[in-house]
Coordinates of C-alpha atoms in Angstrom, one line a residue:
M21 CA 114.0 92.0 76.9
R22 CA 115.8 94.2 79.5
K23 CA 117.6 97.3 78.4
N24 CA 120.6 98.3 80.3
L25 CA 120.2 101.9 81.7
L26 CA 123.4 103.6 80.9
F27 CA 123.2 107.2 81.9
S28 CA 124.9 109.8 79.7
F29 CA 125.3 112.9 81.8
F30 CA 125.4 116.2 79.9
M31 CA 126.6 118.2 82.9
L32 CA 125.3 121.7 83.7
L33 CA 127.7 124.6 83.9
A34 CA 129.3 124.4 87.3
G35 CA 128.0 127.8 88.3
L36 CA 124.3 126.7 87.9
I37 CA 124.5 124.1 90.7
A38 CA 127.7 124.6 92.6
G39 CA 128.3 126.7 95.6
G40 CA 126.0 128.1 98.3
G41 CA 123.6 129.7 95.8
S42 CA 122.1 126.4 94.8
A43 CA 118.3 126.4 95.5
S44 CA 117.9 122.7 96.0
A45 CA 119.4 120.0 98.4
Q46 CA 121.0 117.9 95.7
Q47 CA 124.5 117.1 94.4
T48 CA 126.1 117.2 91.0
P49 CA 126.5 113.5 90.0
A50 CA 130.1 112.6 89.2
D51 CA 132.0 109.5 88.3
G52 CA 132.5 107.4 91.4
G53 CA 130.0 109.4 93.4
V54 CA 127.6 107.6 95.8
Y55 CA 124.0 108.9 96.0
Y56 CA 120.4 108.3 97.0
I57 CA 118.3 109.3 93.9
Y58 CA 114.9 111.0 94.6
N59 CA 112.1 111.7 92.2
V60 CA 110.5 115.0 92.8
E61 CA 107.1 114.4 91.1
S62 CA 106.3 111.1 92.9
G63 CA 108.1 111.6 96.2
Q64 CA 109.7 108.2 95.7
F65 CA 113.3 107.0 95.6
L66 CA 115.0 105.1 92.8
S67 CA 115.3 101.5 93.9
H68 CA 115.9 98.0 92.5
G69 CA 113.2 95.5 92.1
N70 CA 112.2 92.1 90.6
D71 CA 113.7 88.8 91.6
W72 CA 117.2 89.6 90.2
G73 CA 117.4 93.1 91.8
T74 CA 118.1 94.7 88.4
R75 CA 114.7 96.2 87.5
V76 CA 114.4 100.0 87.8
C77 CA 111.6 100.8 90.3
T78 CA 110.7 103.3 92.9
A79 CA 110.1 102.9 96.7
P80 CA 109.3 105.1 99.6
V81 CA 112.8 104.7 100.9
G82 CA 116.2 105.2 99.3
I83 CA 119.1 102.9 98.6
L84 CA 122.7 103.8 97.6
W85 CA 123.8 104.1 94.0
Q86 CA 127.2 104.7 92.5
V87 CA 127.7 106.6 89.3
V88 CA 130.2 104.7 87.0
A89 CA 131.6 106.2 83.8
A90 CA 131.1 104.1 80.7
E91 CA 132.2 104.5 77.0
G92 CA 131.3 107.6 74.9
G93 CA 130.7 109.9 77.9
T94 CA 127.8 107.8 79.2
Y95 CA 127.3 106.5 82.7
K96 CA 126.0 103.5 84.5
L97 CA 124.2 103.4 87.8
K98 CA 125.2 100.4 90.1
T99 CA 123.8 99.5 93.4
Y100 CA 126.5 100.3 95.9
E101 CA 126.4 97.2 98.1
I102 CA 127.1 95.1 95.0
I103 CA 130.2 97.2 94.2
C104 CA 131.4 96.7 97.7
E105 CA 130.6 93.0 97.6
V106 CA 132.1 91.8 94.3
T107 CA 135.9 92.2 93.6
D108 CA 136.0 90.0 90.5
P109 CA 135.7 92.4 87.5
A110 CA 134.1 89.7 85.3
I111 CA 131.4 89.1 87.9
W112 CA 131.0 92.7 88.8
A113 CA 130.3 93.7 85.2
M114 CA 127.5 91.2 84.7
G115 CA 123.9 92.0 85.5
K116 CA 124.5 94.5 88.3
N117 CA 123.3 97.6 86.5
C118 CA 119.7 98.9 86.5
Y119 CA 117.5 97.6 83.7
A120 CA 114.2 98.8 82.3
D121 CA 112.1 96.2 80.5
N122 CA 111.0 98.1 77.3
N123 CA 110.9 95.2 74.8
E124 CA 113.8 96.7 72.8
P125 CA 117.0 94.9 71.7
D126 CA 119.4 94.4 74.5
N127 CA 121.7 97.3 73.5
H128 CA 122.9 100.2 75.6
A129 CA 120.2 102.9 76.1
I130 CA 122.1 106.1 75.8
F131 CA 120.8 108.9 78.0
T132 CA 121.4 112.6 77.7
F133 CA 121.3 114.4 80.9
T134 CA 119.8 117.9 81.4
G135 CA 119.3 119.7 84.6
N136 CA 118.3 122.8 86.4
S137 CA 118.3 124.1 90.0
D138 CA 115.6 121.6 90.9
G139 CA 117.1 118.4 89.5
Y140 CA 117.9 116.4 86.4
T141 CA 115.9 114.8 83.5
L142 CA 117.3 111.5 82.1
V143 CA 116.4 111.4 78.4
T144 CA 116.8 108.5 75.9
A145 CA 115.5 107.8 72.4
D146 CA 112.7 105.9 74.2
G147 CA 111.8 108.8 76.3
N148 CA 112.4 110.1 79.8
L149 CA 112.9 107.9 82.7
S150 CA 109.7 108.3 84.7
A151 CA 108.5 107.2 88.1
P152 CA 105.0 105.9 88.8
A153 CA 102.8 107.8 91.2
T154 CA 103.3 105.2 93.9
A155 CA 106.0 102.6 94.5
G156 CA 106.4 100.4 91.4
D157 CA 108.3 99.9 88.1
C158 CA 109.7 102.9 86.2
S159 CA 108.9 103.5 82.6
F160 CA 109.8 105.8 79.7
S161 CA 107.6 108.8 79.0
T162 CA 107.4 111.9 76.9
A163 CA 106.8 113.9 80.0
A164 CA 109.7 115.4 81.9
S165 CA 110.6 113.7 85.2
T166 CA 112.9 115.3 87.7
W167 CA 115.5 113.4 89.7
Q168 CA 117.7 114.6 92.5
F169 CA 121.0 113.1 93.6
L170 CA 121.3 113.3 97.4
D171 CA 124.3 112.7 99.7
K172 CA 123.9 111.2 103.1
D173 CA 123.1 114.6 104.7
D174 CA 120.6 115.5 101.9
F175 CA 119.0 112.1 102.4
A176 CA 118.6 112.5 106.1
T177 CA 117.0 115.9 105.6
K178 CA 114.6 114.5 102.9
M179 CA 113.5 111.6 105.1
A180 CA 112.9 113.9 108.1
A181 CA 110.8 116.1 105.8
I182 CA 108.8 113.1 104.6
K183 CA 108.2 112.0 108.2
S184 CA 107.1 115.5 109.3
A185 CA 104.6 115.7 106.4
Q186 CA 103.2 112.3 107.3
E187 CA 102.8 113.3 111.0
K188 CA 101.1 116.6 110.0
N189 CA 98.6 114.7 107.9
V190 CA 97.8 112.4 110.8
A191 CA 97.4 115.3 113.1
T192 CA 95.1 117.1 110.7
A193 CA 92.9 113.9 110.4
A194 CA 92.7 113.9 114.2
G195 CA 91.8 117.6 114.3
I196 CA 95.1 118.8 115.6
T197 CA 97.4 121.5 114.3
L198 CA 101.1 120.9 114.8
G199 CA 103.4 123.9 115.5
E200 CA 106.2 124.8 113.0
S201 CA 108.8 122.7 114.8
Q202 CA 106.5 120.4 116.8
T203 CA 106.4 116.7 116.3
L204 CA 103.4 114.4 116.8
A205 CA 105.4 112.4 119.3
Q206 CA 105.8 115.6 121.4
V207 CA 102.1 116.2 121.4
V208 CA 100.9 112.7 122.3
G209 CA 103.7 112.4 124.8
D210 CA 102.1 115.0 127.0
E211 CA 100.8 112.6 129.7
S212 CA 98.8 115.2 131.4
N213 CA 96.6 115.6 128.4
W214 CA 97.0 112.3 126.4
H215 CA 96.7 108.7 127.2
A216 CA 98.4 105.8 125.5
V217 CA 97.2 102.2 125.2
K218 CA 99.8 99.8 123.8
T219 CA 99.0 96.4 122.2
S220 CA 101.5 93.8 121.1
D221 CA 100.4 91.9 118.0
G222 CA 102.6 89.0 119.1
I223 CA 105.3 87.0 117.3
P224 CA 104.4 86.9 113.6
T225 CA 103.8 83.6 111.8
K226 CA 102.9 82.8 108.2
A227 CA 99.4 82.0 109.5
S228 CA 98.9 85.3 111.2
W229 CA 100.6 87.4 108.5
N230 CA 100.2 86.9 104.7
A231 CA 103.6 86.0 103.3
E232 CA 104.5 86.6 99.6
K233 CA 107.9 85.2 98.6
G234 CA 109.7 86.1 95.4
N235 CA 111.4 83.7 93.0
S236 CA 115.1 84.6 93.3
P237 CA 117.7 82.9 91.1
A238 CA 119.2 81.4 94.2
G239 CA 115.8 79.9 95.2
G240 CA 115.9 81.6 98.6
E241 CA 114.4 80.7 101.9
S242 CA 111.3 81.8 103.8
N243 CA 111.4 80.6 107.4
E244 CA 109.6 81.1 110.6
G245 CA 110.6 80.4 114.2
A246 CA 108.5 80.0 117.4
D247 CA 110.4 82.6 119.3
Y248 CA 111.7 85.2 116.8
G249 CA 109.2 85.6 113.9
C250 CA 109.7 85.3 110.2
E251 CA 112.6 85.8 107.7
F252 CA 113.5 85.9 104.1
Y253 CA 117.0 84.8 103.1
N254 CA 118.4 85.1 99.5
T255 CA 115.0 86.2 98.2
R256 CA 112.6 89.1 98.3
G257 CA 109.1 89.2 99.6
S258 CA 106.6 90.9 101.9
Y259 CA 104.4 90.2 105.0
S260 CA 101.0 91.9 105.3
K261 CA 98.1 92.0 107.8
T262 CA 95.0 94.0 108.5
I263 CA 93.7 94.6 112.0
T264 CA 90.0 95.5 112.3
G265 CA 87.7 96.8 115.0
L266 CA 90.1 99.5 116.2
K267 CA 89.1 102.8 117.7
K268 CA 89.2 105.8 115.4
G269 CA 92.3 108.0 116.1
I270 CA 96.1 108.3 116.2
Y271 CA 98.3 105.2 116.3
K272 CA 102.0 104.6 116.5
V273 CA 103.1 101.3 115.0
T274 CA 106.5 100.0 116.0
F275 CA 108.1 97.4 113.8
K276 CA 110.8 95.0 114.9
G277 CA 113.1 93.9 112.1
L278 CA 116.2 94.4 110.0
K279 CA 117.5 94.2 106.4
R280 CA 121.0 93.2 105.4
M281 CA 121.4 94.0 101.8
T282 CA 124.2 91.4 101.2
G283 CA 127.1 89.9 103.2
N284 CA 128.3 91.1 106.5
A285 CA 131.5 92.7 105.3
P286 CA 130.2 95.1 102.7
C287 CA 127.3 96.1 104.8
F288 CA 129.6 96.8 107.7
K289 CA 131.8 99.0 105.5
I290 CA 128.8 100.9 104.1
G291 CA 127.1 101.4 107.5
K292 CA 129.8 101.6 110.1
T293 CA 132.9 102.7 108.1
D294 CA 131.2 105.0 105.5
G295 CA 128.3 106.0 107.7
Y296 CA 125.5 105.4 105.2
T297 CA 122.0 104.1 105.8
N298 CA 121.3 101.4 103.2
S299 CA 118.1 99.3 103.4
D300 CA 115.5 98.7 100.6
A301 CA 113.0 97.3 103.2
Y302 CA 110.2 99.4 104.4
F303 CA 107.1 99.1 106.6
T304 CA 103.8 100.8 105.7
A305 CA 100.9 101.5 108.0
N306 CA 97.7 103.0 106.5
G307 CA 99.7 104.5 103.7
N308 CA 102.6 106.0 105.8
S309 CA 106.0 104.3 105.3
V310 CA 109.2 104.1 107.3
Q311 CA 112.5 102.6 106.4
I312 CA 113.2 99.3 108.2
K313 CA 116.6 99.5 110.0
D314 CA 119.6 98.3 108.1
W315 CA 121.7 95.5 109.7
A316 CA 124.7 97.7 110.2
S317 CA 122.7 100.2 112.4
S318 CA 123.0 97.9 115.4
C319 CA 125.6 95.3 114.5
D320 CA 128.6 94.7 116.7
E321 CA 131.9 96.5 116.3
T322 CA 133.5 93.5 114.5
G323 CA 130.8 93.2 111.9
G324 CA 130.1 89.6 112.9
E325 CA 126.8 89.8 114.7
P326 CA 123.9 89.6 114.6
N327 CA 124.2 86.6 112.3
S328 CA 121.2 84.6 113.5
P329 CA 117.5 85.4 114.4
A330 CA 118.2 84.8 118.1
A331 CA 121.0 87.4 118.1
A332 CA 118.8 89.9 116.3
K333 CA 115.9 89.3 118.7
A334 CA 118.2 90.0 121.7
I335 CA 118.9 93.4 120.2
W336 CA 115.4 94.5 119.3
D337 CA 114.1 93.2 122.7
G338 CA 116.9 94.9 124.5
T339 CA 117.1 98.3 126.1
T340 CA 118.9 100.1 123.2
G341 CA 115.9 100.1 120.9
G342 CA 118.0 98.6 118.1
Y343 CA 116.2 97.3 115.0
N344 CA 112.9 99.1 116.0
S345 CA 111.3 101.4 113.5
E346 CA 108.2 103.4 114.1
V347 CA 105.6 105.3 112.1
F348 CA 102.4 107.2 113.0
C349 CA 99.2 106.7 111.2
Y350 CA 95.5 107.4 111.5
V351 CA 92.7 104.9 111.8
G352 CA 89.5 106.1 110.4
D353 CA 85.8 105.2 110.7
D354 CA 86.4 101.8 109.2
G355 CA 88.5 100.8 112.2
K356 CA 91.2 99.2 110.0
L357 CA 95.0 99.2 110.4
E358 CA 96.5 97.9 107.2
M359 CA 100.2 97.0 107.5
K360 CA 102.8 95.7 105.1
A361 CA 106.5 94.9 105.5
T362 CA 108.3 94.8 102.2
S363 CA 111.8 93.5 101.5
G364 CA 113.1 94.6 98.1
A365 CA 115.3 93.0 95.6
F366 CA 117.4 89.9 95.8
W367 CA 121.2 89.7 96.0
W368 CA 123.3 86.9 97.5
G369 CA 123.5 87.1 101.2
C370 CA 120.5 89.4 101.6
W371 CA 118.6 88.8 104.8
F372 CA 115.3 90.2 106.0
L373 CA 114.0 89.5 109.5
F374 CA 110.6 90.4 111.0
G375 CA 109.9 90.1 114.7
G376 CA 106.4 91.6 114.9
V377 CA 104.7 94.9 115.7
D378 CA 103.3 96.8 118.6
Y379 CA 100.6 99.5 118.1
T380 CA 99.8 102.3 120.5
Y381 CA 96.5 104.1 120.5
Y382 CA 96.6 107.8 121.7
T383 CA 93.6 109.7 122.9
N384 CA 93.1 113.1 124.6
Q385 CA 89.4 112.2 125.3
K386 CA 88.5 110.3 128.5
D387 CA 86.0 107.5 128.0
E388 CA 82.6 107.4 129.6
A389 CA 80.4 104.6 130.8
T390 CA 77.0 104.8 132.5
M391 CA 75.7 102.2 134.9
A392 CA 71.9 102.2 134.8
I393 CA 69.7 99.9 136.9
G394 CA 66.0 100.6 136.8
S395 CA 62.9 99.1 138.4
A396 CA 63.8 95.6 137.1
K397 CA 66.8 95.8 139.6
W398 CA 69.2 94.0 137.2
A399 CA 71.4 95.1 134.3
T400 CA 74.6 94.3 132.4
F401 CA 77.6 96.5 132.4
I402 CA 81.2 96.9 131.1
A403 CA 83.6 99.8 131.2
P404 CA 87.1 100.3 129.6
F405 CA 88.5 101.3 132.9
D406 CA 88.3 100.2 136.5
V407 CA 85.0 101.2 138.2
N408 CA 84.3 101.5 141.9
I409 CA 81.1 99.6 142.6
P410 CA 78.4 102.0 143.9
A411 CA 76.9 101.5 147.3
G412 CA 74.1 99.0 147.3
V413 CA 75.1 97.4 144.0
T414 CA 76.2 93.8 143.6
A415 CA 78.4 92.9 140.6
N416 CA 78.8 89.3 139.4
K417 CA 80.7 87.6 136.6
V418 CA 78.7 84.8 134.9
T419 CA 81.1 81.9 134.9
G420 CA 78.8 79.1 133.7
T421 CA 75.7 77.0 134.3
D422 CA 75.3 74.1 136.6
T423 CA 73.8 70.7 135.7
N424 CA 70.3 71.9 136.4
G425 CA 70.6 74.9 134.1
K426 CA 71.1 77.6 136.7
L427 CA 73.5 80.5 136.0
V428 CA 76.7 80.3 138.1
Y429 CA 77.7 83.7 139.5
E430 CA 81.1 84.9 140.8
E431 CA 80.6 88.0 142.9
I432 CA 83.2 90.7 142.7
T433 CA 84.1 91.3 146.4
T434 CA 87.0 93.7 145.9
G435 CA 84.7 96.7 145.4
V436 CA 86.1 97.3 141.9
I437 CA 84.9 96.1 138.6
P438 CA 88.1 95.5 136.5
A439 CA 88.5 97.2 133.2
N440 CA 87.0 95.4 130.2
T441 CA 85.1 92.9 132.4
P442 CA 81.4 92.4 131.6
V443 CA 79.2 91.8 134.6
V444 CA 75.6 91.5 135.8
V445 CA 74.8 94.2 138.3
N446 CA 71.9 94.2 140.8
S447 CA 70.5 96.8 143.1
E448 CA 67.3 97.1 145.1
T449 CA 67.1 100.8 144.3
A450 CA 67.5 102.6 141.0
V451 CA 71.0 103.5 139.9
S452 CA 72.2 105.9 137.2
E453 CA 75.8 106.8 137.6
K454 CA 78.2 108.0 134.9
F455 CA 81.9 107.1 135.2
E456 CA 84.8 108.7 133.4
D457 CA 88.4 107.8 133.0
W458 CA 91.2 107.0 130.6
G459 CA 90.1 103.9 128.7
T460 CA 92.3 100.8 128.2
A461 CA 90.2 99.0 125.6
T462 CA 91.9 98.1 122.3
E463 CA 89.1 95.8 121.1
P464 CA 85.4 96.5 120.3
S465 CA 84.3 93.7 122.7
Y466 CA 85.6 91.6 125.6
T467 CA 84.5 88.2 126.8
V468 CA 84.9 87.0 130.4
G469 CA 83.1 83.8 131.4
L470 CA 79.7 83.7 129.5
L471 CA 79.3 87.4 129.1
T472 CA 80.6 89.5 126.2
G473 CA 80.6 93.2 126.7
V474 CA 80.5 95.7 123.8
Y475 CA 81.6 99.3 123.4
A476 CA 79.4 100.1 120.5
E477 CA 75.8 99.2 119.7
T478 CA 75.9 95.6 118.4
S479 CA 73.3 93.2 117.1
A480 CA 73.2 90.2 119.4
P481 CA 74.4 87.0 117.7
V482 CA 71.9 84.3 116.9
A483 CA 71.9 81.7 119.8
S484 CA 73.3 84.2 122.3
Y485 CA 71.2 85.5 125.2
V486 CA 70.1 89.1 126.0
L487 CA 68.8 90.5 129.2
Q488 CA 65.2 91.5 128.8
D489 CA 62.0 92.0 130.8
Q490 CA 59.2 90.3 128.9
A491 CA 55.6 89.9 130.0
S492 CA 55.6 86.1 129.4
N493 CA 58.6 85.2 131.6
G494 CA 59.7 88.3 133.4
L495 CA 63.3 89.4 133.7
G496 CA 66.0 87.1 132.4
F497 CA 68.4 86.2 129.6
Y498 CA 66.4 85.3 126.5
K499 CA 67.8 83.2 123.6
V500 CA 68.2 85.1 120.3
V501 CA 66.7 83.5 117.3
S502 CA 67.3 84.3 113.6
G503 CA 65.3 87.3 112.4
K504 CA 64.8 88.6 115.9
Q505 CA 68.3 89.9 116.8
P506 CA 67.9 92.8 119.4
K507 CA 70.5 95.5 119.7
V508 CA 72.9 95.4 122.7
A509 CA 73.7 99.0 123.7
A510 CA 77.3 100.3 124.3
N511 CA 78.6 99.4 127.7
H512 CA 76.3 96.4 128.0
A513 CA 76.7 92.7 127.5
Y514 CA 75.1 89.6 126.0
M515 CA 75.5 86.0 127.1
T516 CA 76.8 83.0 125.1
L517 CA 76.9 79.4 126.3
P518 CA 79.7 77.1 125.4
S519 CA 79.2 75.2 122.1
G520 CA 77.3 72.0 122.7
S521 CA 76.3 72.9 126.2
M522 CA 74.0 70.3 127.6
S523 CA 72.2 72.8 129.8
A524 CA 71.3 75.2 127.0
R525 CA 67.8 76.6 127.5
S526 CA 65.8 79.3 125.8
F527 CA 65.5 81.4 129.0
Y528 CA 67.5 82.0 132.1
S529 CA 66.2 84.0 135.1
V530 CA 68.8 86.3 136.5
D531 CA 67.9 85.6 140.2
G532 CA 68.2 81.8 139.9
G533 CA 64.5 81.2 140.6
G534 CA 64.9 80.4 144.3
T535 CA 66.0 77.1 145.7
T536 CA 64.8 74.9 142.8
V537 CA 66.3 74.9 139.4
I538 CA 63.3 75.3 137.1
D539 CA 63.9 78.8 135.6
G540 CA 65.9 77.7 132.6
I541 CA 63.1 76.0 130.6
Q542 CA 60.8 78.9 129.7
A543 CA 59.7 80.6 126.5
S544 CA 60.3 78.6 123.3
E545 CA 62.6 79.9 120.6
T546 CA 59.6 80.8 118.5
G547 CA 58.4 83.2 121.2
A548 CA 55.2 81.3 121.8
E549 CA 54.0 81.5 125.4
K550 CA 53.4 78.2 127.2
E551 CA 52.6 78.1 130.9
V552 CA 54.7 75.7 132.9
I553 CA 53.8 75.3 136.6
Y554 CA 55.9 73.8 139.4
D555 CA 55.2 73.6 143.2
L556 CA 57.8 74.7 145.6
S557 CA 59.3 71.2 145.7
G558 CA 60.1 71.4 142.0
R559 CA 57.4 69.0 140.9
R560 CA 55.6 69.8 137.7
V561 CA 51.8 70.5 138.3
S562 CA 49.1 70.0 135.7
N563 CA 46.1 71.5 137.6
A564 CA 47.2 74.0 140.2
G565 CA 44.9 74.7 143.1
K566 CA 45.2 77.5 145.6
G567 CA 48.7 78.1 146.9
I568 CA 52.2 79.4 145.9
Y569 CA 53.6 78.1 142.6
I570 CA 56.4 78.9 140.2
V571 CA 54.9 79.8 136.8
N572 CA 57.3 80.4 133.9
G573 CA 60.1 81.1 136.4
R574 CA 58.1 83.5 138.6
K575 CA 56.5 82.9 142.0
I576 CA 52.7 83.2 141.8
V577 CA 50.0 83.1 144.4
K578 CA 46.9 81.4 143.2

């Protein structure tokens, strides 16, 4: 059973909270006043939840409430956009107050209201209105809980302070100390010392993001479009996704989307005429949250558009940066970026639109990659930046195998190995050269042709091939079998054949074995050695006399 939260305000003496001597950035709540309501202990704002939008809850971002006087010196809190939306008193009075489910009879919960210079405590016979430690439903408690009533300027100051605290935590995790008035954007924006790598996650779909839709009384819609992303209309819900395999460090995530709390007209009044920010939607990246832009922040001057996904997309893809929200976060050793976009409670006409995210990795450390070619004369290599090919070195992509099982090479003739391109390199003399530059890699591995290059030591997958110099067959790519998975070092590569490849063998010689195609049928997957002999014409020989033969892929003089 819901209990209607009617707030009875026992006002403090005016001198305690009025005037310039007030120690806190808060207002004295009064009948008809419009406020954001902030909980000091949890650092969350009062919001409305559940499918009806009437459940008292908290969220990382604030919405607008209006204080409305009721009987006997008590007060109600009503969500402001509903007051602006509904003109029929009979409809306006029904179900638009905040409720707390406390299993008591549905009578008015009478609150007394006490305060001090830091805020107010809302007290009822059931206890104090209390906020959970993180976003969630409110409850009643015997412990005191402090609430502050903020006007638009107070709210802007509070949100700026929250953003600053988040950025300082990110900086600390990255081993950076921000100055007193310094922002993280200013630090990483120093292009002489920092490098940025931006990645677009693409247009979101319900397949690429996990969608959770509420059950609003109007039913609601959850849609997706091929060109704009996903949306909720007349319902609440969320989209979530985790990206793995990222580099450790500082990231900025930019979210494209908007929230219209109800119809165009009341939202236009609140945002454009009254100058308030009002959106219960927020985006969270690794624990740091930002308010998703409200519809009025970039609507036209008539309050008519955007009124379709296409019109909204034109704005967030445009040059003004409209409907783009951004938040900094830190990716730790697990390489995970956990993201969630949450659209709060339902009210008729509410509209949430999500157009995707971009994430930018920032680093002040240049990457290194060493090309090492020893006496075997062959090696694999990959770097997260362009590399000038050293003198005497040949670099080849491995693009496939021919019908005889030979590897097909594509030599790089430009003199530069492109960033994130795995290659086989060859030199008649030993090479050991370290390269250093700003890296562009956003993934732990990259595949071009048959080669997959890695940036951290990796176990070679079963059925892939690794470059080794073994006594039985010499230098070549050996097939990896279960239980015998060698490590592929950082800045090196392994080879994988297409699924179902007809030319799949257990060994491939890197030099092609001369003019005949017999190098791909060497050591068995069990590792057992078996001598296979061919003459120079490619004919298999059972009993070889004196002469030159090819034995297990190598030219031998008997």
